[in-house]
Amino acid sequence: MLDTPPSSAVPHPLPRPLILGSTSRYRRELLQRLRLPFEVLSPQVDETPAAGEAPADLAVRLALAKARAVAAQSPDAVVIGSDQVADLAGEPIGKPGDHARAVTQLRRMSGRAVVFQTAVAVVCRAIGFEQVQRVPVTVRFRTLDDAEIEHYLRAEQPYDCAGSAKSEGLGIALLSAIESDDPTALIGLPLIKTCELLRAAGVPLLGAGAGS
């Protein structure tokens, strides 16, 4: 599957193919902001946490595992892998998958701070490049009543989102604060860190030979 930049963009040639190792539509839409041609491949990685694994460590391990898995299939490409784990007092909170689990998650997070651990990795086997960065985002939830939770979930159905809320949509009404130095990290891909890693891997972001 090949993603091309919007028609208004003028794509510049890349030294190597660029691949997003993720099937997340949110990450794909974020990466499109950089106006680079890229391919999307599924990394086929087991995302089961290891016993006692901290959410931050899990996010880093899975981001790197996803990038490595796709890079093994396409060794000449620059591959991006990313993962996000919601951290509630040290407990990983995943995607709810259905309404009932989402209700449970939001009730537990009501009035509390949740750290969304988002990690991004870039791997290119051909040049021996492999780096990973983690971006924590602290999200403070308002004290929510059941009517608010029900209204929100019926309206947005965020069952494919860790933590059961979409900050880029109506989910912002559930929150009292977001604290991060990389604003797109909460949506699923920290673009500031992604750009940093791509430049380090030799990918020109603002024209051939562009610097920082």
PDB file of C-alpha atoms in Angstrom:
ATOM      1  CA  MET A   1       0.000   0.000   0.000  1.00  0.00           C
ATOM      2  CA  LEU A   2       1.566   3.296  -1.091  1.00  0.00           C
ATOM      3  CA  ASP A   3       0.681   6.621   0.465  1.00  0.00           C
ATOM      4  CA  THR A   4       1.396   9.677  -1.633  1.00  0.00           C
ATOM      5  CA  PRO A   5       1.491  13.301  -0.464  1.00  0.00           C
ATOM      6  CA  PRO A   6      -1.451  15.645  -1.096  1.00  0.00           C
ATOM      7  CA  SER A   7      -1.645  17.069  -4.597  1.00  0.00           C
ATOM      8  CA  SER A   8      -0.371  20.437  -3.320  1.00  0.00           C
ATOM      9  CA  ALA A   9       2.867  18.840  -2.151  1.00  0.00           C
ATOM     10  CA  VAL A  10       5.951  18.579  -4.294  1.00  0.00           C
ATOM     11  CA  PRO A  11       7.581  15.272  -3.325  1.00  0.00           C
ATOM     12  CA  HIS A  12      11.351  15.267  -3.350  1.00  0.00           C
ATOM     13  CA  PRO A  13      13.324  12.110  -4.091  1.00  0.00           C
ATOM     14  CA  LEU A  14      14.285  10.056  -1.068  1.00  0.00           C
ATOM     15  CA  PRO A  15      17.613   8.221  -0.836  1.00  0.00           C
ATOM     16  CA  ARG A  16      15.760   5.069   0.253  1.00  0.00           C
ATOM     17  CA  PRO A  17      12.163   3.836   0.349  1.00  0.00           C
ATOM     18  CA  LEU A  18      10.266   4.928   3.452  1.00  0.00           C
ATOM     19  CA  ILE A  19       7.934   2.451   5.165  1.00  0.00           C
ATOM     20  CA  LEU A  20       5.537   2.940   8.059  1.00  0.00           C
ATOM     21  CA  GLY A  21       5.404  -0.332   9.968  1.00  0.00           C
ATOM     22  CA  SER A  22       1.888   0.143  11.260  1.00  0.00           C
ATOM     23  CA  THR A  23      -1.683  -0.375  10.138  1.00  0.00           C
ATOM     24  CA  SER A  24      -2.936   2.468  12.364  1.00  0.00           C
ATOM     25  CA  ARG A  25      -4.866   5.025  10.323  1.00  0.00           C
ATOM     26  CA  TYR A  26      -3.984   7.650  12.931  1.00  0.00           C
ATOM     27  CA  ARG A  27      -0.237   7.151  12.427  1.00  0.00           C
ATOM     28  CA  ARG A  28      -0.652   7.087   8.661  1.00  0.00           C
ATOM     29  CA  GLU A  29      -2.540  10.383   8.694  1.00  0.00           C
ATOM     30  CA  LEU A  30       0.105  11.962  10.927  1.00  0.00           C
ATOM     31  CA  LEU A  31       3.003  10.798   8.758  1.00  0.00           C
ATOM     32  CA  GLN A  32       1.271  12.252   5.699  1.00  0.00           C
ATOM     33  CA  ARG A  33       1.852  15.700   7.215  1.00  0.00           C
ATOM     34  CA  LEU A  34       5.541  15.384   6.306  1.00  0.00           C
ATOM     35  CA  ARG A  35       4.584  15.157   2.590  1.00  0.00           C
ATOM     36  CA  LEU A  36       6.910  12.250   1.916  1.00  0.00           C
ATOM     37  CA  PRO A  37       5.948   9.246  -0.211  1.00  0.00           C
ATOM     38  CA  PHE A  38       5.770   6.151   1.970  1.00  0.00           C
ATOM     39  CA  GLU A  39       4.502   2.611   2.009  1.00  0.00           C
ATOM     40  CA  VAL A  40       2.491   0.991   4.792  1.00  0.00           C
ATOM     41  CA  LEU A  41       3.180  -2.572   5.929  1.00  0.00           C
ATOM     42  CA  SER A  42       1.823  -4.580   8.851  1.00  0.00           C
ATOM     43  CA  PRO A  43       4.636  -5.550  11.249  1.00  0.00           C
ATOM     44  CA  GLN A  44       3.024  -8.776  12.548  1.00  0.00           C
ATOM     45  CA  VAL A  45       4.367  -8.441  16.091  1.00  0.00           C
ATOM     46  CA  ASP A  46       2.991 -10.088  19.250  1.00  0.00           C
ATOM     47  CA  GLU A  47       2.034  -7.176  21.507  1.00  0.00           C
ATOM     48  CA  THR A  48       1.530  -9.207  24.687  1.00  0.00           C
ATOM     49  CA  PRO A  49       3.276  -7.543  27.655  1.00  0.00           C
ATOM     50  CA  ALA A  50       5.981  -9.528  29.407  1.00  0.00           C
ATOM     51  CA  ALA A  51       5.401 -10.396  33.059  1.00  0.00           C
ATOM     52  CA  GLY A  52       6.038  -7.307  35.168  1.00  0.00           C
ATOM     53  CA  GLU A  53       6.974  -5.186  32.148  1.00  0.00           C
ATOM     54  CA  ALA A  54       6.557  -1.456  32.778  1.00  0.00           C
ATOM     55  CA  PRO A  55       4.354   0.445  30.282  1.00  0.00           C
ATOM     56  CA  ALA A  56       7.277   2.646  29.177  1.00  0.00           C
ATOM     57  CA  ASP A  57       9.479  -0.395  28.524  1.00  0.00           C
ATOM     58  CA  LEU A  58       6.654  -2.135  26.670  1.00  0.00           C
ATOM     59  CA  ALA A  59       6.114   0.844  24.346  1.00  0.00           C
ATOM     60  CA  VAL A  60       9.833   1.040  23.512  1.00  0.00           C
ATOM     61  CA  ARG A  61      10.159  -2.708  22.981  1.00  0.00           C
ATOM     62  CA  LEU A  62       7.149  -2.910  20.677  1.00  0.00           C
ATOM     63  CA  ALA A  63       8.084   0.169  18.627  1.00  0.00           C
ATOM     64  CA  LEU A  64      11.507  -1.313  17.996  1.00  0.00           C
ATOM     65  CA  ALA A  65      10.118  -4.796  17.341  1.00  0.00           C
ATOM     66  CA  LYS A  66       7.690  -3.436  14.739  1.00  0.00           C
ATOM     67  CA  ALA A  67      10.397  -1.497  12.916  1.00  0.00           C
ATOM     68  CA  ARG A  68      12.764  -4.479  12.992  1.00  0.00           C
ATOM     69  CA  ALA A  69      10.095  -6.878  11.721  1.00  0.00           C
ATOM     70  CA  VAL A  70       9.343  -4.761   8.649  1.00  0.00           C
ATOM     71  CA  ALA A  71      13.032  -3.928   8.092  1.00  0.00           C
ATOM     72  CA  ALA A  72      13.786  -7.646   7.949  1.00  0.00           C
ATOM     73  CA  GLN A  73      11.470  -7.859   4.928  1.00  0.00           C
ATOM     74  CA  SER A  74      12.758  -4.621   3.342  1.00  0.00           C
ATOM     75  CA  PRO A  75      16.411  -4.183   4.384  1.00  0.00           C
ATOM     76  CA  ASP A  76      17.062  -1.269   2.006  1.00  0.00           C
ATOM     77  CA  ALA A  77      14.170   0.799   3.362  1.00  0.00           C
ATOM     78  CA  VAL A  78      13.992   3.266   6.222  1.00  0.00           C
ATOM     79  CA  VAL A  79      11.289   1.844   8.486  1.00  0.00           C
ATOM     80  CA  ILE A  80       9.257   3.630  11.151  1.00  0.00           C
ATOM     81  CA  GLY A  81       7.744   1.634  14.004  1.00  0.00           C
ATOM     82  CA  SER A  82       5.654   3.103  16.814  1.00  0.00           C
ATOM     83  CA  ASP A  83       3.665   1.995  19.818  1.00  0.00           C
ATOM     84  CA  GLN A  84       1.639   3.593  22.577  1.00  0.00           C
ATOM     85  CA  VAL A  85       0.768   2.249  26.018  1.00  0.00           C
ATOM     86  CA  ALA A  86      -1.403   4.113  28.523  1.00  0.00           C
ATOM     87  CA  ASP A  87       0.124   4.009  31.996  1.00  0.00           C
ATOM     88  CA  LEU A  88      -2.245   4.243  34.961  1.00  0.00           C
ATOM     89  CA  ALA A  89      -0.127   4.195  38.127  1.00  0.00           C
ATOM     90  CA  GLY A  90       2.250   1.719  36.529  1.00  0.00           C
ATOM     91  CA  GLU A  91      -0.441  -0.514  35.009  1.00  0.00           C
ATOM     92  CA  PRO A  92      -0.647  -0.761  31.208  1.00  0.00           C
ATOM     93  CA  ILE A  93      -4.042   0.209  29.801  1.00  0.00           C
ATOM     94  CA  GLY A  94      -4.647  -1.011  26.259  1.00  0.00           C
ATOM     95  CA  LYS A  95      -7.325  -0.557  23.628  1.00  0.00           C
ATOM     96  CA  PRO A  96     -10.752  -1.357  25.106  1.00  0.00           C
ATOM     97  CA  GLY A  97     -12.122  -3.109  22.034  1.00  0.00           C
ATOM     98  CA  ASP A  98     -15.759  -2.704  23.076  1.00  0.00           C
ATOM     99  CA  HIS A  99     -18.169  -0.421  24.922  1.00  0.00           C
ATOM    100  CA  ALA A 100     -18.198  -2.187  28.279  1.00  0.00           C
ATOM    101  CA  ARG A 101     -14.392  -2.171  28.605  1.00  0.00           C
ATOM    102  CA  ALA A 102     -14.269   1.467  27.552  1.00  0.00           C
ATOM    103  CA  VAL A 103     -16.744   2.387  30.299  1.00  0.00           C
ATOM    104  CA  THR A 104     -14.574   0.554  32.837  1.00  0.00           C
ATOM    105  CA  GLN A 105     -11.432   2.313  31.631  1.00  0.00           C
ATOM    106  CA  LEU A 106     -12.915   5.798  31.783  1.00  0.00           C
ATOM    107  CA  ARG A 107     -14.391   5.187  35.235  1.00  0.00           C
ATOM    108  CA  ARG A 108     -10.950   4.150  36.479  1.00  0.00           C
ATOM    109  CA  MET A 109      -9.235   7.152  34.888  1.00  0.00           C
ATOM    110  CA  SER A 110     -11.801   9.684  36.110  1.00  0.00           C
ATOM    111  CA  GLY A 111     -10.113  12.400  38.166  1.00  0.00           C
ATOM    112  CA  ARG A 112      -6.669  10.879  37.666  1.00  0.00           C
ATOM    113  CA  ALA A 113      -3.515  11.461  35.637  1.00  0.00           C
ATOM    114  CA  VAL A 114      -2.607   8.918  32.954  1.00  0.00           C
ATOM    115  CA  VAL A 115       0.777   8.880  31.228  1.00  0.00           C
ATOM    116  CA  PHE A 116       0.549   7.848  27.582  1.00  0.00           C
ATOM    117  CA  GLN A 117       3.916   6.303  26.749  1.00  0.00           C
ATOM    118  CA  THR A 118       4.484   6.733  23.013  1.00  0.00           C
ATOM    119  CA  ALA A 119       7.635   5.346  21.418  1.00  0.00           C
ATOM    120  CA  VAL A 120       8.940   5.695  17.868  1.00  0.00           C
ATOM    121  CA  ALA A 121      11.757   3.695  16.284  1.00  0.00           C
ATOM    122  CA  VAL A 122      13.528   4.069  12.950  1.00  0.00           C
ATOM    123  CA  VAL A 123      15.500   1.172  11.485  1.00  0.00           C
ATOM    124  CA  CYS A 124      17.433   0.740   8.232  1.00  0.00           C
ATOM    125  CA  ARG A 125      19.320  -2.523   8.023  1.00  0.00           C
ATOM    126  CA  ALA A 126      21.260  -1.534   4.884  1.00  0.00           C
ATOM    127  CA  ILE A 127      23.143   1.195   6.751  1.00  0.00           C
ATOM    128  CA  GLY A 128      23.050  -0.378  10.210  1.00  0.00           C
ATOM    129  CA  PHE A 129      20.807   2.369  11.601  1.00  0.00           C
ATOM    130  CA  GLU A 130      18.583   1.716  14.605  1.00  0.00           C
ATOM    131  CA  GLN A 131      17.314   4.307  17.071  1.00  0.00           C
ATOM    132  CA  VAL A 132      14.280   4.615  19.314  1.00  0.00           C
ATOM    133  CA  GLN A 133      12.825   7.507  21.307  1.00  0.00           C
ATOM    134  CA  ARG A 134      10.078   7.578  23.938  1.00  0.00           C
ATOM    135  CA  VAL A 135       7.756  10.529  24.473  1.00  0.00           C
ATOM    136  CA  PRO A 136       5.604  10.499  27.636  1.00  0.00           C
ATOM    137  CA  VAL A 137       2.394  12.544  27.587  1.00  0.00           C
ATOM    138  CA  THR A 138       0.619  13.234  30.878  1.00  0.00           C
ATOM    139  CA  VAL A 139      -3.140  13.461  30.469  1.00  0.00           C
ATOM    140  CA  ARG A 140      -5.266  14.667  33.363  1.00  0.00           C
ATOM    141  CA  PHE A 141      -8.883  13.505  33.270  1.00  0.00           C
ATOM    142  CA  ARG A 142     -11.705  15.511  34.788  1.00  0.00           C
ATOM    143  CA  THR A 143     -13.907  13.836  37.356  1.00  0.00           C
ATOM    144  CA  LEU A 144     -16.449  12.175  35.076  1.00  0.00           C
ATOM    145  CA  ASP A 145     -19.948  10.977  35.845  1.00  0.00           C
ATOM    146  CA  ASP A 146     -21.518   7.971  34.147  1.00  0.00           C
ATOM    147  CA  ALA A 147     -23.774  10.125  31.962  1.00  0.00           C
ATOM    148  CA  GLU A 148     -20.775  11.979  30.512  1.00  0.00           C
ATOM    149  CA  ILE A 149     -18.916   8.733  29.897  1.00  0.00           C
ATOM    150  CA  GLU A 150     -21.915   7.184  28.163  1.00  0.00           C
ATOM    151  CA  HIS A 151     -22.558  10.249  26.000  1.00  0.00           C
ATOM    152  CA  TYR A 152     -18.941  10.439  24.924  1.00  0.00           C
ATOM    153  CA  LEU A 153     -18.565   6.750  24.086  1.00  0.00           C
ATOM    154  CA  ARG A 154     -21.806   6.637  22.090  1.00  0.00           C
ATOM    155  CA  ALA A 155     -20.764   9.745  20.157  1.00  0.00           C
ATOM    156  CA  GLU A 156     -17.180   8.821  19.290  1.00  0.00           C
ATOM    157  CA  GLN A 157     -16.829   5.048  19.881  1.00  0.00           C
ATOM    158  CA  PRO A 158     -13.059   5.213  20.541  1.00  0.00           C
ATOM    159  CA  TYR A 159     -12.736   1.474  21.035  1.00  0.00           C
ATOM    160  CA  ASP A 160      -9.510   1.267  19.011  1.00  0.00           C
ATOM    161  CA  CYS A 161      -7.720   3.863  21.172  1.00  0.00           C
ATOM    162  CA  ALA A 162      -5.645   3.115  24.260  1.00  0.00           C
ATOM    163  CA  GLY A 163      -7.404   4.788  27.167  1.00  0.00           C
ATOM    164  CA  SER A 164     -10.777   5.022  25.414  1.00  0.00           C
ATOM    165  CA  ALA A 165     -10.511   8.689  24.406  1.00  0.00           C
ATOM    166  CA  LYS A 166      -9.543  10.696  21.322  1.00  0.00           C
ATOM    167  CA  SER A 167      -8.005  14.007  22.330  1.00  0.00           C
ATOM    168  CA  GLU A 168      -8.216  15.220  18.718  1.00  0.00           C
ATOM    169  CA  GLY A 169     -12.003  14.820  18.837  1.00  0.00           C
ATOM    170  CA  LEU A 170     -14.746  15.106  21.443  1.00  0.00           C
ATOM    171  CA  GLY A 171     -12.496  13.343  23.943  1.00  0.00           C
ATOM    172  CA  ILE A 172     -10.856  16.690  24.684  1.00  0.00           C
ATOM    173  CA  ALA A 173     -13.984  17.488  26.760  1.00  0.00           C
ATOM    174  CA  LEU A 174     -13.033  14.688  29.174  1.00  0.00           C
ATOM    175  CA  LEU A 175      -9.715  16.298  30.056  1.00  0.00           C
ATOM    176  CA  SER A 176      -8.421  19.073  32.293  1.00  0.00           C
ATOM    177  CA  ALA A 177      -4.842  19.164  30.959  1.00  0.00           C
ATOM    178  CA  ILE A 178      -2.359  17.630  28.504  1.00  0.00           C
ATOM    179  CA  GLU A 179       1.363  17.956  29.229  1.00  0.00           C
ATOM    180  CA  SER A 180       3.837  17.112  26.433  1.00  0.00           C
ATOM    181  CA  ASP A 181       6.693  18.588  24.418  1.00  0.00           C
ATOM    182  CA  ASP A 182       5.684  16.707  21.224  1.00  0.00           C
ATOM    183  CA  PRO A 183       2.025  17.546  20.498  1.00  0.00           C
ATOM    184  CA  THR A 184       1.171  14.694  18.127  1.00  0.00           C
ATOM    185  CA  ALA A 185       2.526  11.992  20.443  1.00  0.00           C
ATOM    186  CA  LEU A 186      -0.842  11.527  22.123  1.00  0.00           C
ATOM    187  CA  ILE A 187      -2.499  10.770  18.778  1.00  0.00           C
ATOM    188  CA  GLY A 188       0.003   7.976  18.156  1.00  0.00           C
ATOM    189  CA  LEU A 189       3.137   9.281  16.419  1.00  0.00           C
ATOM    190  CA  PRO A 190       5.432  11.963  17.917  1.00  0.00           C
ATOM    191  CA  LEU A 191       6.322  13.874  14.770  1.00  0.00           C
ATOM    192  CA  ILE A 192       9.066  16.010  16.298  1.00  0.00           C
ATOM    193  CA  LYS A 193      10.981  12.901  17.395  1.00  0.00           C
ATOM    194  CA  THR A 194      10.091  11.120  14.159  1.00  0.00           C
ATOM    195  CA  CYS A 195      11.627  13.962  12.149  1.00  0.00           C
ATOM    196  CA  GLU A 196      14.723  13.871  14.351  1.00  0.00           C
ATOM    197  CA  LEU A 197      15.195  10.143  13.759  1.00  0.00           C
ATOM    198  CA  LEU A 198      14.509  10.380  10.015  1.00  0.00           C
ATOM    199  CA  ARG A 199      17.123  13.110   9.634  1.00  0.00           C
ATOM    200  CA  ALA A 200      19.609  10.962  11.563  1.00  0.00           C
ATOM    201  CA  ALA A 201      18.854   8.106   9.140  1.00  0.00           C
ATOM    202  CA  GLY A 202      19.607  10.347   6.153  1.00  0.00           C
ATOM    203  CA  VAL A 203      16.060  11.162   5.072  1.00  0.00           C
ATOM    204  CA  PRO A 204      15.795  14.768   3.753  1.00  0.00           C
ATOM    205  CA  LEU A 205      12.611  16.360   5.104  1.00  0.00           C
ATOM    206  CA  LEU A 206      12.784  19.828   3.550  1.00  0.00           C
ATOM    207  CA  GLY A 207      14.502  19.109   0.263  1.00  0.00           C
ATOM    208  CA  ALA A 208      17.581  17.200  -0.779  1.00  0.00           C
ATOM    209  CA  GLY A 209      20.446  17.731   1.638  1.00  0.00           C
ATOM    210  CA  ALA A 210      18.309  19.706   4.080  1.00  0.00           C
ATOM    211  CA  GLY A 211      19.724  20.109   7.539  1.00  0.00           C
ATOM    212  CA  SER A 212      18.025  20.489  10.879  1.00  0.00           C
TER     213      SER A 212
END
